[in-house]
Amino acid sequence: MQRYSLAAIFLHWTIAVLLAFQISVGWALHDLGARGFALFQLHKSIGITILLLTLARIAARYWKPRPAPAEGGWQGALAKSVHGGLYLFMLGAPLTGWALVSTAKVKVPTLIFGVIPLPHLPLPMDMHEWTEGGHELFAWIGVALFLLHVAGALRHHLLLRDGLIWRMMPARSSFWLILLPALMLGGLALGKAILPVPPPQAEAAQPAAANVMEAEEDTPAPVENQMEAAVEAAADNAAAQAGNAAAPEEQKPVGPPPAWNVQPGGRIGFSVGNDGEMIRGDFAKWTAKIAMDPDHPDSADIRVDIDLASASVGDAYQDGMLLTDEFFGVAAHPSARFVAKGAEKTGANSYRASGTLTLKGVSRPQSIRFTLSGSGGTRKIAGSATIVRAPFGVGSGGSSTGLDPRVSVDFSFSAIRQ
Ligand code: HEM
Ligand code: HEM
């Protein structure tokens, strides 16, 4: 019995395992949003690897002798068409994926395995929907062809018992027969296992933050609604400022509020829609000075300083972009500051503080919402703010055209009364 060359066998199974991983990760990417950012990079890197391996495989097909077709007639023609279709899938899936990221409004840079930059294909932007649909369609067609292909292989092995399956195994041994398909299942399982889970700390903070998010209607809005939403958010901030100015007349100030020490382990994060994907990041370095009596929030004194160079979206290339003038411009303005004198109670444990945000040298009214939980000398603070980025000049260049106008900032930390 003539076998495929070792090169062909190696490439057949390596590509099969990688494809299983790709499909399993691909279908999860949609729902992951920001948490999937690093996974998007991995998906793109492995996709391009499959493209290169497939080109090598096609070269090997003509370069190394291949066994003659096992069957003629319609079964032979079907096997030939399925194999042809599988080659089309192995080329079409990565190419449509590449085309889809190249035609997206925001050109999110791709670094193959964090090292080699992948250029964007020079394609018209109005092809985006086609490329996106095509990418998904190829995946479905690939799965259907794969099922036909495996059914054919099993027919030969179990019904015809003609030993055809050994043509694609390095040796005639049940070790390979079990191991290689099992590796494919491993690829599928790994694709699921690698999906990021929210850190327990974020989960703990979620119940409190969830109320705030709901109150701000912060579920990701479709792109066409985002301008309206930005205008609403700006109006909300302006109204908040007006309300704050009137507050001293309405409420009598009460003694100096107690100061709180922010405990290590808290977080300030941000998220912003980027042409259908959600980019999510954290500021690793920030400080907060808080003086507030939860029963008399009007005398609160809040100051938060954020080191903008500590922003990270989990991708070195993008983090570098955040430092540039197009985004935070940290060389000229290394930090952002939020200051609020006074807060108002908006519910049993929820508050709103209207103050001023200074970012990139621009100061504007900004409100934040937060909830307090716990009692006595220890409190958990969780909250959020919606920042309209344009007035601050954040994301002003050509690579930000698909970025949502609003950026959500969320925070959670514990504080102990001094
Ligand atoms: C053989 C390789 C590949 C396979 C089998 C594959 C498979 C998939 C699948 C099944 C999805 C989910 C489709 C959906 O629900 O819309 C997906 C999404 C995606 N893929 Fe791939 N992919 C491959 C290569 C690539 C490459 C090379 C890139 C980019 C360079 C890429 C970029 C993307 C992106 C950006 C998404 C998300 C699209 C969206 O959210 O609508 N893929 N992929
Ligand atoms: C459990 C999974 C799989 C099994 C048991 C299997 C088995 C086989 C066998 C026995 C052959 C040789 C057929 C012959 O000699 O006529 C073959 C060829 C082939 N397989 Fe698979 N395969 C599997 C998965 C895949 C996957 C995932 C792909 C790609 C998406 C794929 C693509 C191909 C192609 C294109 C050929 C034809 C090679 C050529 O003649 O150039 N296979 N496969």
Short mmCIF file of C-alpha atoms and ligand atoms in Angstrom, two decimals:
data_model
loop_
_atom_site.label_atom_id
_atom_site.label_comp_id
_atom_site.label_asym_id
_atom_site.label_seq_id
_atom_site.Cartn_x
_atom_site.Cartn_y
_atom_site.Cartn_z
CA MET A 1 0.00 0.00 0.00
CA GLN A 2 1.37 3.37 -1.00
CA ARG A 3 1.25 6.04 1.69
CA TYR A 4 1.15 9.83 1.46
CA SER A 5 4.58 11.33 2.00
CA LEU A 6 5.53 12.01 5.60
CA ALA A 7 5.45 15.73 4.79
CA ALA A 8 1.85 15.43 3.53
CA ILE A 9 0.84 13.35 6.56
CA PHE A 10 2.46 15.78 8.99
CA LEU A 11 0.79 18.76 7.33
CA HIS A 12 -2.61 16.99 7.06
CA TRP A 13 -2.78 16.36 10.81
CA THR A 14 -1.13 19.57 11.98
CA ILE A 15 -3.57 21.62 9.94
CA ALA A 16 -6.50 19.47 11.13
CA VAL A 17 -5.62 20.07 14.81
CA LEU A 18 -5.12 23.82 14.26
CA LEU A 19 -8.41 24.07 12.36
CA ALA A 20 -10.27 22.36 15.20
CA PHE A 21 -8.81 24.93 17.59
CA GLN A 22 -9.68 27.82 15.24
CA ILE A 23 -13.30 26.81 14.85
CA SER A 24 -13.79 26.29 18.54
CA VAL A 25 -12.21 29.66 19.42
CA GLY A 26 -13.79 31.48 16.44
CA TRP A 27 -17.34 30.79 17.48
CA ALA A 28 -16.65 32.03 20.99
CA LEU A 29 -14.95 35.26 19.90
CA HIS A 30 -18.23 36.99 19.14
CA ASP A 31 -19.54 36.67 22.69
CA LEU A 32 -16.30 37.39 24.46
CA GLY A 33 -16.08 41.08 23.69
CA ALA A 34 -13.18 42.74 25.38
CA ARG A 35 -12.05 39.71 27.37
CA GLY A 36 -11.31 38.05 24.05
CA PHE A 37 -8.88 40.68 22.85
CA ALA A 38 -5.74 38.55 23.24
CA LEU A 39 -7.63 35.60 21.84
CA PHE A 40 -8.43 37.58 18.69
CA GLN A 41 -4.71 38.05 18.18
CA LEU A 42 -4.11 34.32 18.71
CA HIS A 43 -6.99 33.42 16.36
CA LYS A 44 -5.50 35.65 13.67
CA SER A 45 -1.97 34.29 14.22
CA ILE A 46 -3.04 30.66 14.00
CA GLY A 47 -5.27 31.44 11.00
CA ILE A 48 -2.32 32.89 9.09
CA THR A 49 -0.19 29.89 10.14
CA ILE A 50 -2.85 27.59 8.64
CA LEU A 51 -2.74 29.62 5.43
CA LEU A 52 1.06 29.19 5.17
CA LEU A 53 0.95 25.49 6.07
CA THR A 54 -1.76 24.96 3.44
CA LEU A 55 0.41 26.61 0.79
CA ALA A 56 3.26 24.31 1.84
CA ARG A 57 0.89 21.36 1.65
CA ILE A 58 -0.24 22.23 -1.86
CA ALA A 59 3.42 22.53 -2.88
CA ALA A 60 4.18 19.14 -1.30
CA ARG A 61 1.20 17.64 -3.15
CA TYR A 62 2.83 18.34 -6.50
CA TRP A 63 6.36 17.83 -5.38
CA LYS A 64 6.04 14.45 -3.59
CA PRO A 65 4.37 11.43 -5.25
CA ARG A 66 0.81 10.74 -4.03
CA PRO A 67 -1.06 7.42 -3.88
CA ALA A 68 -3.41 6.86 -6.83
CA PRO A 69 -7.13 7.48 -6.16
CA ALA A 70 -8.61 4.54 -4.25
CA GLU A 71 -11.89 4.49 -6.16
CA GLY A 72 -13.35 5.55 -9.47
CA GLY A 73 -17.02 6.18 -10.28
CA TRP A 74 -19.21 8.59 -8.35
CA GLN A 75 -17.60 7.69 -5.02
CA GLY A 76 -14.19 8.60 -6.43
CA ALA A 77 -15.60 11.85 -7.84
CA LEU A 78 -17.22 12.66 -4.49
CA ALA A 79 -13.96 12.02 -2.60
CA LYS A 80 -12.12 14.23 -5.08
CA SER A 81 -14.68 17.05 -4.72
CA VAL A 82 -14.63 16.86 -0.92
CA HIS A 83 -10.82 17.01 -0.91
CA GLY A 84 -10.94 19.95 -3.35
CA GLY A 85 -13.54 21.65 -1.13
CA LEU A 86 -11.37 21.10 1.94
CA TYR A 87 -8.42 22.78 0.20
CA LEU A 88 -10.70 25.71 -0.71
CA PHE A 89 -11.78 25.92 2.93
CA MET A 90 -8.18 25.83 4.19
CA LEU A 91 -7.37 28.77 1.90
CA GLY A 92 -10.71 30.60 1.99
CA ALA A 93 -11.19 30.70 5.77
CA PRO A 94 -7.91 32.47 6.54
CA LEU A 95 -8.13 34.72 3.49
CA THR A 96 -11.65 35.93 4.37
CA GLY A 97 -10.50 36.38 7.99
CA TRP A 98 -7.59 38.50 6.80
CA ALA A 99 -9.87 40.44 4.47
CA LEU A 100 -12.37 41.01 7.26
CA VAL A 101 -9.83 42.64 9.58
CA SER A 102 -8.41 44.63 6.64
CA THR A 103 -11.78 46.15 5.77
CA ALA A 104 -12.85 46.92 9.35
CA LYS A 105 -13.37 50.60 10.14
CA VAL A 106 -10.65 50.54 12.76
CA LYS A 107 -7.50 48.97 11.55
CA VAL A 108 -6.66 47.00 14.66
CA PRO A 109 -3.03 46.00 14.14
CA THR A 110 -2.31 42.29 14.07
CA LEU A 111 0.99 41.02 15.39
CA ILE A 112 1.45 37.38 14.44
CA PHE A 113 2.31 35.64 17.71
CA GLY A 114 3.11 39.06 19.13
CA VAL A 115 6.11 39.47 16.82
CA ILE A 116 5.45 39.89 13.08
CA PRO A 117 3.10 42.68 11.98
CA LEU A 118 0.46 41.51 9.49
CA PRO A 119 -0.18 44.17 6.84
CA HIS A 120 -3.78 44.98 5.95
CA LEU A 121 -4.93 43.92 2.50
CA PRO A 122 -5.71 46.85 0.17
CA LEU A 123 -9.44 46.15 -0.14
CA PRO A 124 -12.40 48.56 -0.33
CA MET A 125 -14.07 49.13 3.07
CA ASP A 126 -17.54 48.41 1.68
CA MET A 127 -16.51 44.77 1.32
CA HIS A 128 -16.54 44.35 5.08
CA GLU A 129 -19.96 42.74 5.38
CA TRP A 130 -19.14 40.33 2.58
CA THR A 131 -15.86 39.31 4.11
CA GLU A 132 -17.49 38.83 7.49
CA GLY A 133 -20.31 36.74 6.03
CA GLY A 134 -17.82 34.84 3.87
CA HIS A 135 -15.62 34.03 6.86
CA GLU A 136 -18.49 32.51 8.77
CA LEU A 137 -19.82 30.70 5.68
CA PHE A 138 -16.41 29.12 5.04
CA ALA A 139 -16.36 27.85 8.61
CA TRP A 140 -19.78 26.19 8.16
CA ILE A 141 -18.83 24.73 4.78
CA GLY A 142 -15.59 23.46 6.31
CA VAL A 143 -17.46 21.68 9.10
CA ALA A 144 -19.89 20.09 6.61
CA LEU A 145 -17.05 18.91 4.33
CA PHE A 146 -15.13 17.60 7.31
CA LEU A 147 -18.13 15.47 8.36
CA LEU A 148 -18.43 14.07 4.82
CA HIS A 149 -14.68 13.46 4.78
CA VAL A 150 -14.68 11.56 8.07
CA ALA A 151 -17.77 9.59 6.99
CA GLY A 152 -15.82 8.57 3.85
CA ALA A 153 -12.76 7.57 5.88
CA LEU A 154 -14.91 5.49 8.25
CA ARG A 155 -16.72 3.85 5.30
CA HIS A 156 -13.38 2.68 3.95
CA HIS A 157 -12.11 1.58 7.32
CA LEU A 158 -15.18 -0.15 8.77
CA LEU A 159 -17.29 -1.20 5.76
CA LEU A 160 -14.89 -1.68 2.86
CA ARG A 161 -11.99 -2.61 5.17
CA ASP A 162 -9.56 -1.68 2.42
CA GLY A 163 -6.93 -0.16 4.72
CA LEU A 164 -7.21 3.27 3.02
CA ILE A 165 -6.96 5.08 6.32
CA TRP A 166 -3.33 3.95 6.72
CA ARG A 167 -2.42 6.05 3.69
CA MET A 168 -2.76 9.12 5.95
CA MET A 169 -1.01 7.63 8.99
CA PRO A 170 2.76 7.63 9.58
CA ALA A 171 2.62 3.88 10.35
CA ARG A 172 0.07 1.08 10.36
CA SER A 173 -0.60 1.11 14.09
CA SER A 174 -3.67 1.75 16.20
CA PHE A 175 -1.52 4.16 18.22
CA TRP A 176 -1.62 6.69 15.34
CA LEU A 177 -5.19 5.83 14.45
CA ILE A 178 -6.28 6.85 17.93
CA LEU A 179 -3.75 9.59 18.63
CA LEU A 180 -4.18 11.76 15.53
CA PRO A 181 -8.00 12.09 15.58
CA ALA A 182 -7.75 12.46 19.39
CA LEU A 183 -5.38 15.41 18.89
CA MET A 184 -8.10 17.04 16.79
CA LEU A 185 -10.56 16.63 19.64
CA GLY A 186 -7.83 18.05 21.90
CA GLY A 187 -7.68 21.11 19.59
CA LEU A 188 -11.43 21.59 19.98
CA ALA A 189 -11.23 21.18 23.76
CA LEU A 190 -8.23 23.51 24.05
CA GLY A 191 -10.13 26.16 22.09
CA LYS A 192 -12.86 26.03 24.73
CA ALA A 193 -10.51 25.69 27.71
CA ILE A 194 -8.46 28.72 26.73
CA LEU A 195 -11.48 31.06 26.78
CA PRO A 196 -10.86 33.66 29.47
CA VAL A 197 -13.04 33.59 32.55
CA PRO A 198 -13.74 36.80 34.44
CA PRO A 199 -11.38 37.15 37.41
CA PRO A 200 -13.11 36.33 40.72
CA GLN A 201 -12.43 39.86 41.97
CA ALA A 202 -14.34 41.37 39.04
CA GLU A 203 -17.20 38.96 39.68
CA ALA A 204 -17.38 40.02 43.29
CA ALA A 205 -17.57 43.63 42.24
CA GLN A 206 -20.16 42.99 39.57
CA PRO A 207 -23.40 42.93 41.54
CA ALA A 208 -22.79 46.46 42.78
CA ALA A 209 -21.45 47.69 39.47
CA ALA A 210 -24.27 46.05 37.55
CA ASN A 211 -26.85 48.40 39.06
CA VAL A 212 -24.80 51.36 38.08
CA MET A 213 -24.29 50.10 34.56
CA GLU A 214 -28.00 49.49 34.21
CA ALA A 215 -28.79 52.96 35.43
CA GLU A 216 -26.52 54.37 32.74
CA GLU A 217 -27.90 52.09 30.04
CA ASP A 218 -24.40 51.01 29.36
CA THR A 219 -25.05 47.86 27.35
CA PRO A 220 -23.04 48.19 24.12
CA ALA A 221 -25.07 50.25 21.69
CA PRO A 222 -25.14 49.52 17.97
CA VAL A 223 -22.69 51.75 16.14
CA GLU A 224 -25.40 53.88 14.53
CA ASN A 225 -26.79 54.76 17.98
CA GLN A 226 -23.50 55.72 19.46
CA MET A 227 -23.45 59.35 18.38
CA GLU A 228 -26.87 59.86 19.97
CA ALA A 229 -25.70 58.11 23.09
CA ALA A 230 -22.64 60.35 23.21
CA VAL A 231 -24.82 63.42 23.06
CA GLU A 232 -26.99 62.00 25.87
CA ALA A 233 -23.95 61.26 28.00
CA ALA A 234 -22.64 64.78 27.46
CA ALA A 235 -26.05 66.19 28.40
CA ASP A 236 -26.04 63.98 31.50
CA ASN A 237 -22.67 65.39 32.55
CA ALA A 238 -23.76 68.96 31.89
CA ALA A 239 -27.00 68.43 33.84
CA ALA A 240 -25.01 66.83 36.63
CA GLN A 241 -22.83 69.89 36.85
CA ALA A 242 -25.81 72.22 36.96
CA GLY A 243 -27.35 70.08 39.70
CA ASN A 244 -24.15 70.16 41.67
CA ALA A 245 -23.89 73.92 41.50
CA ALA A 246 -27.37 74.17 43.04
CA ALA A 247 -26.67 71.60 45.76
CA PRO A 248 -25.03 73.82 48.41
CA GLU A 249 -28.22 75.93 48.65
CA GLU A 250 -30.40 72.86 49.19
CA GLN A 251 -28.31 70.89 51.72
CA LYS A 252 -26.55 72.21 54.77
CA PRO A 253 -22.93 71.08 54.93
CA VAL A 254 -22.11 68.90 58.00
CA GLY A 255 -18.68 68.79 59.74
CA PRO A 256 -15.50 67.54 58.04
CA PRO A 257 -16.14 64.15 56.40
CA PRO A 258 -14.00 61.15 57.42
CA ALA A 259 -11.07 60.29 55.18
CA TRP A 260 -10.77 56.80 53.68
CA ASN A 261 -7.65 54.83 52.80
CA VAL A 262 -7.97 53.00 49.52
CA GLN A 263 -6.74 49.41 49.92
CA PRO A 264 -4.47 47.68 47.40
CA GLY A 265 -6.12 45.27 44.98
CA GLY A 266 -8.71 47.60 43.50
CA ARG A 267 -9.05 48.36 39.84
CA ILE A 268 -9.93 51.09 37.42
CA GLY A 269 -10.75 49.72 34.01
CA PHE A 270 -12.13 51.01 30.77
CA SER A 271 -13.95 49.56 27.80
CA VAL A 272 -14.81 50.92 24.41
CA GLY A 273 -16.48 49.41 21.38
CA ASN A 274 -14.23 49.18 18.36
CA ASP A 275 -16.09 48.33 15.21
CA GLY A 276 -18.04 45.51 16.79
CA GLU A 277 -15.23 44.29 19.04
CA MET A 278 -14.99 45.45 22.63
CA ILE A 279 -11.61 46.69 23.77
CA ARG A 280 -11.14 46.47 27.49
CA GLY A 281 -8.23 47.59 29.58
CA ASP A 282 -7.01 48.58 33.00
CA PHE A 283 -4.94 51.31 34.58
CA ALA A 284 -2.34 49.61 36.73
CA LYS A 285 -1.32 52.79 38.59
CA TRP A 286 -3.69 55.25 40.18
CA THR A 287 -4.31 56.89 43.52
CA ALA A 288 -7.51 58.11 45.13
CA LYS A 289 -8.02 60.50 48.04
CA ILE A 290 -11.50 60.24 49.42
CA ALA A 291 -13.16 62.06 52.28
CA MET A 292 -16.84 61.27 52.58
CA ASP A 293 -19.55 60.64 55.13
CA PRO A 294 -21.94 58.18 53.46
CA ASP A 295 -24.86 59.77 55.33
CA HIS A 296 -23.88 63.29 54.30
CA PRO A 297 -22.37 62.89 50.85
CA ASP A 298 -22.73 66.58 50.02
CA SER A 299 -19.48 67.33 51.89
CA ALA A 300 -17.51 64.62 50.06
CA ASP A 301 -14.10 65.45 48.68
CA ILE A 302 -12.90 63.06 45.98
CA ARG A 303 -9.70 63.14 43.98
CA VAL A 304 -8.47 60.40 41.70
CA ASP A 305 -5.17 60.56 39.80
CA ILE A 306 -4.52 58.07 37.05
CA ASP A 307 -1.11 57.34 35.54
CA LEU A 308 -2.06 57.12 31.87
CA ALA A 309 1.14 55.33 30.89
CA SER A 310 -0.04 52.40 33.02
CA ALA A 311 -3.00 51.75 30.70
CA SER A 312 -3.00 48.29 29.21
CA VAL A 313 -5.39 46.40 26.97
CA GLY A 314 -3.29 43.24 27.26
CA ASP A 315 -1.48 43.72 23.98
CA ALA A 316 1.93 45.35 23.86
CA TYR A 317 1.42 46.83 20.40
CA GLN A 318 -1.88 48.48 21.28
CA ASP A 319 -0.58 49.63 24.65
CA GLY A 320 2.16 51.45 22.75
CA MET A 321 -0.47 53.16 20.60
CA LEU A 322 -2.31 54.36 23.71
CA LEU A 323 0.75 56.38 24.73
CA THR A 324 0.87 58.33 21.48
CA ASP A 325 -0.66 61.73 20.81
CA GLU A 326 -3.56 60.08 18.99
CA PHE A 327 -4.74 58.66 22.31
CA PHE A 328 -3.42 59.76 25.73
CA GLY A 329 -0.35 61.72 24.62
CA VAL A 330 1.42 60.81 27.84
CA ALA A 331 4.61 62.69 26.96
CA ALA A 332 2.79 66.01 27.42
CA HIS A 333 0.12 64.89 29.92
CA PRO A 334 1.19 61.86 31.93
CA SER A 335 -1.84 61.72 34.20
CA ALA A 336 -5.58 62.30 34.28
CA ARG A 337 -7.36 63.73 37.31
CA PHE A 338 -10.95 63.58 38.49
CA VAL A 339 -11.96 65.95 41.27
CA ALA A 340 -15.40 66.27 42.84
CA LYS A 341 -16.50 68.38 45.79
CA GLY A 342 -19.72 66.82 47.06
CA ALA A 343 -21.80 63.89 45.95
CA GLU A 344 -25.52 63.20 46.00
CA LYS A 345 -27.44 60.15 47.09
CA THR A 346 -29.39 58.57 44.23
CA GLY A 347 -30.58 55.40 46.02
CA ALA A 348 -30.17 53.44 49.26
CA ASN A 349 -26.47 52.80 48.64
CA SER A 350 -25.86 54.62 45.40
CA TYR A 351 -24.39 58.02 44.77
CA ARG A 352 -23.46 60.38 42.02
CA ALA A 353 -20.51 62.74 42.18
CA SER A 354 -20.31 65.56 39.69
CA GLY A 355 -16.92 67.06 39.25
CA THR A 356 -14.22 67.85 36.77
CA LEU A 357 -12.13 65.53 34.68
CA THR A 358 -8.79 66.78 33.41
CA LEU A 359 -7.39 64.69 30.62
CA LYS A 360 -4.83 65.65 28.00
CA GLY A 361 -4.84 69.20 29.31
CA VAL A 362 -8.62 69.62 28.84
CA SER A 363 -10.88 70.06 31.89
CA ARG A 364 -14.58 69.30 31.56
CA PRO A 365 -17.53 68.51 33.80
CA GLN A 366 -17.83 64.78 34.44
CA SER A 367 -20.12 62.74 36.64
CA ILE A 368 -19.40 59.35 38.14
CA ARG A 369 -21.85 56.95 39.77
CA PHE A 370 -20.99 54.53 42.51
CA THR A 371 -22.41 52.27 45.15
CA LEU A 372 -21.11 51.63 48.64
CA SER A 373 -21.43 48.29 50.33
CA GLY A 374 -20.24 47.07 53.71
CA SER A 375 -20.53 48.91 56.99
CA GLY A 376 -18.55 50.51 59.78
CA GLY A 377 -14.95 51.31 58.95
CA THR A 378 -14.69 49.24 55.75
CA ARG A 379 -16.52 49.92 52.51
CA LYS A 380 -16.47 48.50 49.03
CA ILE A 381 -16.84 51.08 46.34
CA ALA A 382 -17.90 50.11 42.82
CA GLY A 383 -18.99 52.40 40.09
CA SER A 384 -18.67 53.70 36.60
CA ALA A 385 -18.57 56.74 34.41
CA THR A 386 -19.25 57.35 30.76
CA ILE A 387 -16.72 59.63 29.15
CA VAL A 388 -17.25 61.28 25.80
CA ARG A 389 -13.72 61.09 24.44
CA ALA A 390 -13.80 63.62 21.54
CA PRO A 391 -13.60 66.84 23.61
CA PHE A 392 -10.47 65.49 25.29
CA GLY A 393 -8.90 64.67 21.92
CA VAL A 394 -8.54 60.99 22.77
CA GLY A 395 -8.69 58.81 19.66
CA SER A 396 -8.48 61.67 17.20
CA GLY A 397 -6.56 60.04 14.35
CA GLY A 398 -7.22 57.82 11.37
CA SER A 399 -6.88 54.53 13.23
CA SER A 400 -9.76 55.42 15.57
CA THR A 401 -12.62 55.91 13.11
CA GLY A 402 -14.47 52.80 14.35
CA LEU A 403 -14.00 53.60 18.06
CA ASP A 404 -17.21 54.37 19.92
CA PRO A 405 -17.51 58.01 20.94
CA ARG A 406 -18.20 56.94 24.54
CA VAL A 407 -15.73 55.14 26.75
CA SER A 408 -16.99 53.34 29.84
CA VAL A 409 -14.81 53.54 32.89
CA ASP A 410 -15.53 51.24 35.80
CA PHE A 411 -13.88 50.89 39.15
CA SER A 412 -14.04 48.81 42.27
CA PHE A 413 -11.92 48.94 45.40
CA SER A 414 -12.13 48.72 49.16
CA ALA A 415 -11.41 51.53 51.57
CA ILE A 416 -10.83 51.68 55.30
CA ARG A 417 -11.80 54.69 57.39
CA GLN A 418 -8.78 56.49 58.87
C1 HEM B 1 -8.41 28.61 8.88
C2 HEM B 1 -8.52 29.64 9.55
C3 HEM B 1 -9.71 30.20 10.26
C4 HEM B 1 -10.87 29.63 10.70
C5 HEM B 1 -11.31 28.18 10.56
C6 HEM B 1 -11.64 30.66 11.34
C7 HEM B 1 -12.88 30.48 11.92
C8 HEM B 1 -13.63 31.46 12.50
C9 HEM B 1 -14.95 31.30 13.02
C10 HEM B 1 -15.74 30.01 13.05
C11 HEM B 1 -15.35 32.51 13.49
C12 HEM B 1 -16.70 32.86 14.10
C13 HEM B 1 -17.57 33.38 12.97
C14 HEM B 1 -18.73 34.21 13.44
O1 HEM B 1 -19.44 33.79 14.36
O2 HEM B 1 -18.93 35.29 12.87
C15 HEM B 1 -14.28 33.46 13.28
C16 HEM B 1 -14.33 34.79 13.62
C17 HEM B 1 -13.33 35.68 13.36
N1 HEM B 1 -12.15 35.43 12.69
FE1 HEM B 1 -11.54 33.64 11.98
N2 HEM B 1 -10.94 31.85 11.28
C18 HEM B 1 -9.75 31.61 10.61
C19 HEM B 1 -8.77 32.52 10.31
C20 HEM B 1 -8.82 33.87 10.60
C21 HEM B 1 -7.82 34.82 10.23
C22 HEM B 1 -6.54 34.51 9.44
C23 HEM B 1 -8.24 36.03 10.70
C24 HEM B 1 -7.58 37.38 10.59
C25 HEM B 1 -6.37 37.63 10.18
C26 HEM B 1 -9.51 35.82 11.38
C27 HEM B 1 -10.24 36.81 11.99
C28 HEM B 1 -11.44 36.60 12.60
C29 HEM B 1 -12.19 37.66 13.25
C30 HEM B 1 -11.76 39.12 13.39
C31 HEM B 1 -13.38 37.07 13.72
C32 HEM B 1 -14.50 37.74 14.48
C33 HEM B 1 -15.52 38.20 13.48
C34 HEM B 1 -16.75 38.73 14.14
O3 HEM B 1 -16.76 38.96 15.35
O4 HEM B 1 -17.72 38.89 13.40
N3 HEM B 1 -9.83 34.49 11.27
N4 HEM B 1 -13.25 32.80 12.67
C1 HEM B 2 -10.56 12.56 12.03
C2 HEM B 2 -10.27 13.36 11.04
C3 HEM B 2 -9.72 12.96 9.70
C4 HEM B 2 -9.47 11.72 9.16
C5 HEM B 2 -9.72 10.36 9.78
C6 HEM B 2 -8.90 11.92 7.84
C7 HEM B 2 -8.50 10.93 6.99
C8 HEM B 2 -7.97 11.11 5.75
C9 HEM B 2 -7.52 10.06 4.87
C10 HEM B 2 -7.54 8.60 5.20
C11 HEM B 2 -7.09 10.61 3.72
C12 HEM B 2 -6.52 9.91 2.51
C13 HEM B 2 -7.59 9.71 1.50
C14 HEM B 2 -7.09 8.97 0.28
O1 HEM B 2 -6.01 8.41 0.33
O2 HEM B 2 -7.82 8.96 -0.71
C15 HEM B 2 -7.27 12.04 3.85
C16 HEM B 2 -6.98 12.94 2.86
C17 HEM B 2 -7.27 14.27 2.95
N1 HEM B 2 -7.72 14.94 4.07
FE1 HEM B 2 -8.24 14.10 5.83
N2 HEM B 2 -8.83 13.27 7.58
C18 HEM B 2 -9.32 13.93 8.70
C19 HEM B 2 -9.43 15.29 8.87
C20 HEM B 2 -9.19 16.18 7.86
C21 HEM B 2 -9.37 17.61 7.99
C22 HEM B 2 -9.84 18.35 9.23
C23 HEM B 2 -9.05 18.14 6.77
C24 HEM B 2 -9.02 19.59 6.36
C25 HEM B 2 -9.85 20.47 6.62
C26 HEM B 2 -8.67 17.09 5.91
C27 HEM B 2 -8.28 17.25 4.59
C28 HEM B 2 -7.87 16.26 3.74
C29 HEM B 2 -7.52 16.45 2.35
C30 HEM B 2 -7.56 17.77 1.59
C31 HEM B 2 -7.13 15.21 1.86
C32 HEM B 2 -6.67 14.89 0.44
C33 HEM B 2 -5.21 14.93 0.35
C34 HEM B 2 -4.73 14.92 -1.08
O3 HEM B 2 -4.96 13.95 -1.77
O4 HEM B 2 -4.15 15.94 -1.45
N3 HEM B 2 -8.75 15.91 6.58
N4 HEM B 2 -7.81 12.32 5.09
#
